Amino acid sequence: MNFDLSKTQKMLQDASRTFFQRECPIAKVRELIDSEHGHDSALWTRIAEQGWTGLTLPEEHEGLALSLVDLAVVSEEIGHCCLPSPFVATTWASSLIDSSGNAELKKTLLPSLALGESIATVALLDEDSDWNPATVTMSATSSDAGVVLSGSKRLVLDAGVADTLLVVARIQDDLVIAVVDKTASGLRMEPTPGMDLTRRYYQVDFENVSAEILASGAEAEAALKRSIQIGAIVACADLLGGMEWVLKTTVEYARSRQQFGKAIGSYQAVQHQCSDMLLMNESARSATYYAAWALHENDPAGDEAVGIAKAYCSEAARLVGNSGIQIHGGIGFTWEHDLHLYYKRAKSNEYLFGDPSHHREQLAQLIIN
Amino acid sequence: MDLNLTESELKFRDDLRAWLKENLPEKPIKAESDNDPEYWNALRDWQKQMFEGGWAGVTWPKEFGGRGATSIEAGIYMEEMAAFDAPERVGTIGEGLIGPTIMAEGSDEQKEFFLPRILNATDIWCQGFSEPNSGSDVASLATKAVLDGDDFVVNGQKIWTSYAKVADWCLLLVRTDNDAPKHKGISALLVDMKSEGVSVRPLRQMSGESAFNEMFFTNVRVPAKNLIGKLNDGWRITITTLMNERANLGSSIYIMFKNNLDKLLGRMKELKRGGIRLADDPINRQKVAQMYLELEIFKLTTNRALSKIAKNATPGPEGSILKIYWSEMNQRFVQSTMEILGDQAQLQDFDDGSWVHAYLRSRGNTIEAGTSEIQRNIIAERVLGLPRSY
Ligand SMILES: Cc1cc2nc3c(=O)[nH]c(=O)nc-3n(C[C@H](O)[C@H](O)[C@H](O)COP(=O)(O)OP(=O)(O)OC[C@H]3O[C@@H](n4cnc5c(N)ncnc54)[C@H](O)[C@@H]3O)c2cc1C
């Protein structure tokens, strides 16, 4: 057993850290925040050139066929620089396609996603549902070409720049995943800005929209579950990278800021908060990388490990953020300081792919039943 | 990163499983009263049996009678002991703290004499560090030792000494130079608890039992050959011991937490409150899932630390992170347990008072082996590099 990153994983870590520091300094983040879609297609192309848009996809579909641990490594760096991009949406969507058994659609959709030539997202949540796909109610009717969709989806990530939407609906009791092209007639979307300035959410309405079927029934359920778990790993790693940034920034500040003639970092009330931030950061790291590994290996503990990581990292990032702001004092409460960008992103990550209560309930089912 | 067990790690695990299946005592070993001699004898027997099977001192080098296991295998060991609900290890202070200190700092003669006796439970050890006026600031200790011929003569008082009542030997910190700065005048002695002039008075803990004690030393003669390391070099030795203590305590304690959690889950499935099964109450489910996930993360971080120790040989100040983690986690656990089980949990005859005991005992966790405040000071200053606060 070896918990250390392998040599090639460490190289990936260095490469992605250097890349994002160069390509996405905080000034760039702020510029993207003010743009319409929070997305820079030229930067996206450069990310794709590194292969990171197809990191875990099979080689036959232009992917790098790397592991979920590698995906966590890159996602951590993305979180560390707070990159606004459709990375989460596209990774979720491509994992969903890849986890299905639909060879034909894999061939048509995956290569352009892997190469960064197209962007996709998943529309899961409807009016009453939560992150458990069993609670989705949006209904679809069968048609010659596949299905016809009517209804609404909320909190759809990056729908504004997505070429393809994967819509989760239901034909009677059967779950179905439908592939909707952005040009389809009857499709309407409205931005629903959230607290997180680095991510774009949309309300998407469907009125008799025709779509192809990616998967249905048990196959759709299994593919969705897997892709949501992969999404949760990405979110955890993103949280981890953000926490790391907050911790580092806060410790540096505590060392340099002087009050009462001494560095505030020499006061225990400040020191102890920093120590707790480190403790949470380290715990989040253990949980995230273990989950990535276990899910990749199809280890029996995989389901449990993902839930543990998502529940823990979500809360840890919030608490680390709380202390980070507190230790900065007034400047930490300003729009000008970058802390709030991370703090707000942590909140959207907290909800994405299920919040702590959701995962604790899933965990309870595993350990009680 | 590869968390699969290697072939030799798998073999280690399977050998241990096979041995435990054959050798685990049929009945749990339980104390009828404080310092119940039968209890301690049974624990010594169990330790001896483990030693003879090759399962004591697993991380000790083979030359000292250990198994030469890696730190990863030590982690496997703790998991398997938990899974089998194995009895408490009487030798933990000797095996985890004193043994490694003697190996690192002791003379050949000391190694030869003491090490085997630790592993086969001939000797139970205690750790005489804290004094009434020297707790967190243990370097300010006042117990005095003066060389007189071939012996040190020791006078003073120690307090909060766990196991002192049953211990055969004590690692005792004494002041041997009054004029030097406080860290530079301390020495470490290996003291026979049967020496004339040693007296032990049990102190009752808020949890009811008397696991810790006061020790009084009146003109106790300790042969000079029982000095460990050099004269006035005791502080450095203390640091070694304390680092081992922090890295170690967590491992054996995982066993206890895991068993408690399983016991709680069992109770939640049986008992009802307000007409519904405790296990079906959504708030209880949230709480128990939180306990479960915190415990699993404790194991993961421990494994990560073991991965690191495997490379760097000795535990570092990061041990303080684990110490805070498990001690405060346990305090949250027992609180959640009390909430989940409800009013009956306060009763002494409900599950033999084990919940009451766990609840109260947990308050000591953030004090023993260095308080949470001291651990946070250590992390802030030695890991994060913040300026010293004192
Ligand atoms: C169950 C149990 C078993 C024990 N077993 C042993 C044993 O076997 N051998 C042994 O030698 N000792 C043992 N101890 C003693 C233990 O190590 C001490 O109690 C501990 O180090 C604290 O010392 P103290 O009790 O003197 O408290 P103090 O040091 O007086 O501390 C009181 C409070 O002040 C805080 N404080 C002190 N200094 C600072 C500082 N610099 N910054 C911030 N806060 C500070 C502490 O955190 C604490 O909250 C045991 C204790 C317990 C509870």
mmCIF file of C-alpha atoms in Angstrom, chain B residues 224-355:
data_model
loop_
_atom_site.group_PDB
_atom_site.id
_atom_site.type_symbol
_atom_site.label_atom_id
_atom_site.label_comp_id
_atom_site.label_asym_id
_atom_site.label_seq_id
_atom_site.Cartn_x
_atom_site.Cartn_y
_atom_site.Cartn_z
ATOM 1 C CA ALA B 224 23.449 4.703 37.765
ATOM 2 C CA LYS B 225 23.415 2.109 34.985
ATOM 3 C CA ASN B 226 19.677 2.729 34.736
ATOM 4 C CA LEU B 227 20.269 6.185 33.342
ATOM 5 C CA ILE B 228 19.071 6.143 29.730
ATOM 6 C CA GLY B 229 21.100 8.213 27.310
ATOM 7 C CA LYS B 230 23.488 10.806 28.639
ATOM 8 C CA LEU B 231 23.246 12.794 31.838
ATOM 9 C CA ASN B 232 21.187 15.974 31.344
ATOM 10 C CA ASP B 233 20.094 14.832 27.885
ATOM 11 C CA GLY B 234 16.667 13.697 29.048
ATOM 12 C CA TRP B 235 14.684 16.371 27.224
ATOM 13 C CA ARG B 236 15.684 15.113 23.799
ATOM 14 C CA ILE B 237 14.727 11.617 24.892
ATOM 15 C CA THR B 238 11.391 12.907 26.120
ATOM 16 C CA ILE B 239 10.658 14.375 22.711
ATOM 17 C CA THR B 240 11.316 10.984 21.083
ATOM 18 C CA THR B 241 8.932 9.349 23.508
ATOM 19 C CA LEU B 242 6.240 11.961 23.048
ATOM 20 C CA MET B 243 6.380 11.769 19.247
ATOM 21 C CA ASN B 244 5.995 8.010 19.489
ATOM 22 C CA GLU B 245 3.147 8.500 21.919
ATOM 23 C CA ARG B 246 1.202 10.708 19.533
ATOM 24 C CA ALA B 247 1.802 8.472 16.550
ATOM 25 C CA ASN B 248 0.914 5.409 18.565
ATOM 26 C CA LEU B 249 -2.051 6.076 20.747
ATOM 27 C CA GLY B 250 -4.286 6.582 17.722
ATOM 28 C CA SER B 251 -3.666 3.139 16.324
ATOM 29 C CA SER B 252 -4.857 1.171 19.300
ATOM 30 C CA ILE B 253 -7.650 3.598 19.886
ATOM 31 C CA TYR B 254 -9.153 3.032 16.438
ATOM 32 C CA ILE B 255 -9.972 -0.448 17.672
ATOM 33 C CA MET B 256 -12.039 0.911 20.516
ATOM 34 C CA PHE B 257 -13.946 3.436 18.424
ATOM 35 C CA LYS B 258 -14.793 0.970 15.716
ATOM 36 C CA ASN B 259 -16.156 -1.512 18.235
ATOM 37 C CA ASN B 260 -18.181 1.164 19.970
ATOM 38 C CA LEU B 261 -19.675 2.320 16.710
ATOM 39 C CA ASP B 262 -20.670 -1.221 15.786
ATOM 40 C CA LYS B 263 -22.231 -1.641 19.196
ATOM 41 C CA LEU B 264 -24.165 1.591 18.755
ATOM 42 C CA LEU B 265 -25.408 0.487 15.313
ATOM 43 C CA GLY B 266 -26.579 -2.765 16.864
ATOM 44 C CA ARG B 267 -28.501 -0.888 19.546
ATOM 45 C CA MET B 268 -30.023 1.477 16.999
ATOM 46 C CA LYS B 269 -31.521 -1.477 15.164
ATOM 47 C CA GLU B 270 -33.032 -2.989 18.317
ATOM 48 C CA LEU B 271 -34.333 -0.065 20.296
ATOM 49 C CA LYS B 272 -37.312 2.181 19.713
ATOM 50 C CA ARG B 273 -38.116 5.666 20.847
ATOM 51 C CA GLY B 274 -41.416 7.444 20.227
ATOM 52 C CA GLY B 275 -42.642 4.387 18.361
ATOM 53 C CA ILE B 276 -39.877 4.274 15.776
ATOM 54 C CA ARG B 277 -36.670 2.340 15.582
ATOM 55 C CA LEU B 278 -33.674 4.516 16.473
ATOM 56 C CA ALA B 279 -32.100 3.452 13.188
ATOM 57 C CA ASP B 280 -35.045 4.830 11.217
ATOM 58 C CA ASP B 281 -34.962 8.301 12.674
ATOM 59 C CA PRO B 282 -33.514 10.620 10.003
ATOM 60 C CA ILE B 283 -31.664 12.766 12.539
ATOM 61 C CA ASN B 284 -30.066 9.720 14.126
ATOM 62 C CA ARG B 285 -29.069 8.478 10.691
ATOM 63 C CA GLN B 286 -27.326 11.757 9.952
ATOM 64 C CA LYS B 287 -25.469 11.603 13.235
ATOM 65 C CA VAL B 288 -24.318 8.032 12.964
ATOM 66 C CA ALA B 289 -23.237 8.523 9.345
ATOM 67 C CA GLN B 290 -21.181 11.518 10.440
ATOM 68 C CA MET B 291 -19.525 9.411 13.137
ATOM 69 C CA TYR B 292 -18.813 6.688 10.645
ATOM 70 C CA LEU B 293 -17.277 9.004 8.067
ATOM 71 C CA GLU B 294 -15.093 10.770 10.600
ATOM 72 C CA LEU B 295 -13.772 7.452 11.850
ATOM 73 C CA GLU B 296 -13.009 6.204 8.346
ATOM 74 C CA ILE B 297 -11.151 9.417 7.531
ATOM 75 C CA PHE B 298 -9.161 8.932 10.725
ATOM 76 C CA LYS B 299 -8.068 5.565 9.409
ATOM 77 C CA LEU B 300 -7.179 7.029 6.010
ATOM 78 C CA THR B 301 -5.110 9.851 7.454
ATOM 79 C CA THR B 302 -3.408 7.362 9.760
ATOM 80 C CA ASN B 303 -2.579 5.238 6.726
ATOM 81 C CA ARG B 304 -1.233 8.268 4.908
ATOM 82 C CA ALA B 305 0.943 9.083 7.893
ATOM 83 C CA LEU B 306 2.146 5.472 8.010
ATOM 84 C CA SER B 307 2.998 5.691 4.315
ATOM 85 C CA LYS B 308 5.120 8.713 5.187
ATOM 86 C CA ILE B 309 6.722 7.150 8.272
ATOM 87 C CA ALA B 310 7.649 4.181 6.071
ATOM 88 C CA LYS B 311 9.897 6.615 4.205
ATOM 89 C CA ASN B 312 11.173 8.928 6.949
ATOM 90 C CA ALA B 313 11.490 6.381 9.765
ATOM 91 C CA THR B 314 10.341 8.562 12.688
ATOM 92 C CA PRO B 315 7.003 10.212 13.296
ATOM 93 C CA GLY B 316 7.078 14.011 13.034
ATOM 94 C CA PRO B 317 5.049 16.862 14.500
ATOM 95 C CA GLU B 318 2.230 15.879 12.113
ATOM 96 C CA GLY B 319 1.362 13.350 14.809
ATOM 97 C CA SER B 320 -0.242 16.286 16.582
ATOM 98 C CA ILE B 321 -2.841 16.479 13.800
ATOM 99 C CA LEU B 322 -3.865 12.896 14.428
ATOM 100 C CA LYS B 323 -3.892 13.439 18.194
ATOM 101 C CA ILE B 324 -6.308 16.362 17.914
ATOM 102 C CA TYR B 325 -8.357 14.532 15.325
ATOM 103 C CA TRP B 326 -9.061 11.372 17.299
ATOM 104 C CA SER B 327 -9.459 12.960 20.710
ATOM 105 C CA GLU B 328 -11.955 15.566 19.562
ATOM 106 C CA MET B 329 -13.683 13.090 17.267
ATOM 107 C CA ASN B 330 -14.250 10.816 20.230
ATOM 108 C CA GLN B 331 -15.776 13.636 22.227
ATOM 109 C CA ARG B 332 -18.200 14.342 19.376
ATOM 110 C CA PHE B 333 -18.922 10.604 19.123
ATOM 111 C CA VAL B 334 -19.910 10.156 22.711
ATOM 112 C CA GLN B 335 -22.110 13.231 22.589
ATOM 113 C CA SER B 336 -23.890 11.918 19.476
ATOM 114 C CA THR B 337 -24.220 8.518 21.109
ATOM 115 C CA MET B 338 -25.914 10.038 24.127
ATOM 116 C CA GLU B 339 -28.289 11.938 21.837
ATOM 117 C CA ILE B 340 -29.121 8.888 19.744
ATOM 118 C CA LEU B 341 -29.670 6.451 22.616
ATOM 119 C CA GLY B 342 -31.572 9.031 24.634
ATOM 120 C CA ASP B 343 -32.324 9.138 28.345
ATOM 121 C CA GLN B 344 -31.587 5.480 29.058
ATOM 122 C CA ALA B 345 -27.956 6.033 28.100
ATOM 123 C CA GLN B 346 -27.316 7.772 31.420
ATOM 124 C CA LEU B 347 -28.136 4.626 33.401
ATOM 125 C CA GLN B 348 -25.334 2.596 34.947
ATOM 126 C CA ASP B 349 -27.065 -0.700 34.251
ATOM 127 C CA PHE B 350 -27.801 0.063 30.616
ATOM 128 C CA ASP B 351 -25.170 -1.879 28.636
ATOM 129 C CA ASP B 352 -23.161 -2.187 31.873
ATOM 130 C CA GLY B 353 -22.695 1.539 32.068
ATOM 131 C CA SER B 354 -20.363 1.407 29.077
ATOM 132 C CA TRP B 355 -21.911 4.502 27.439
#
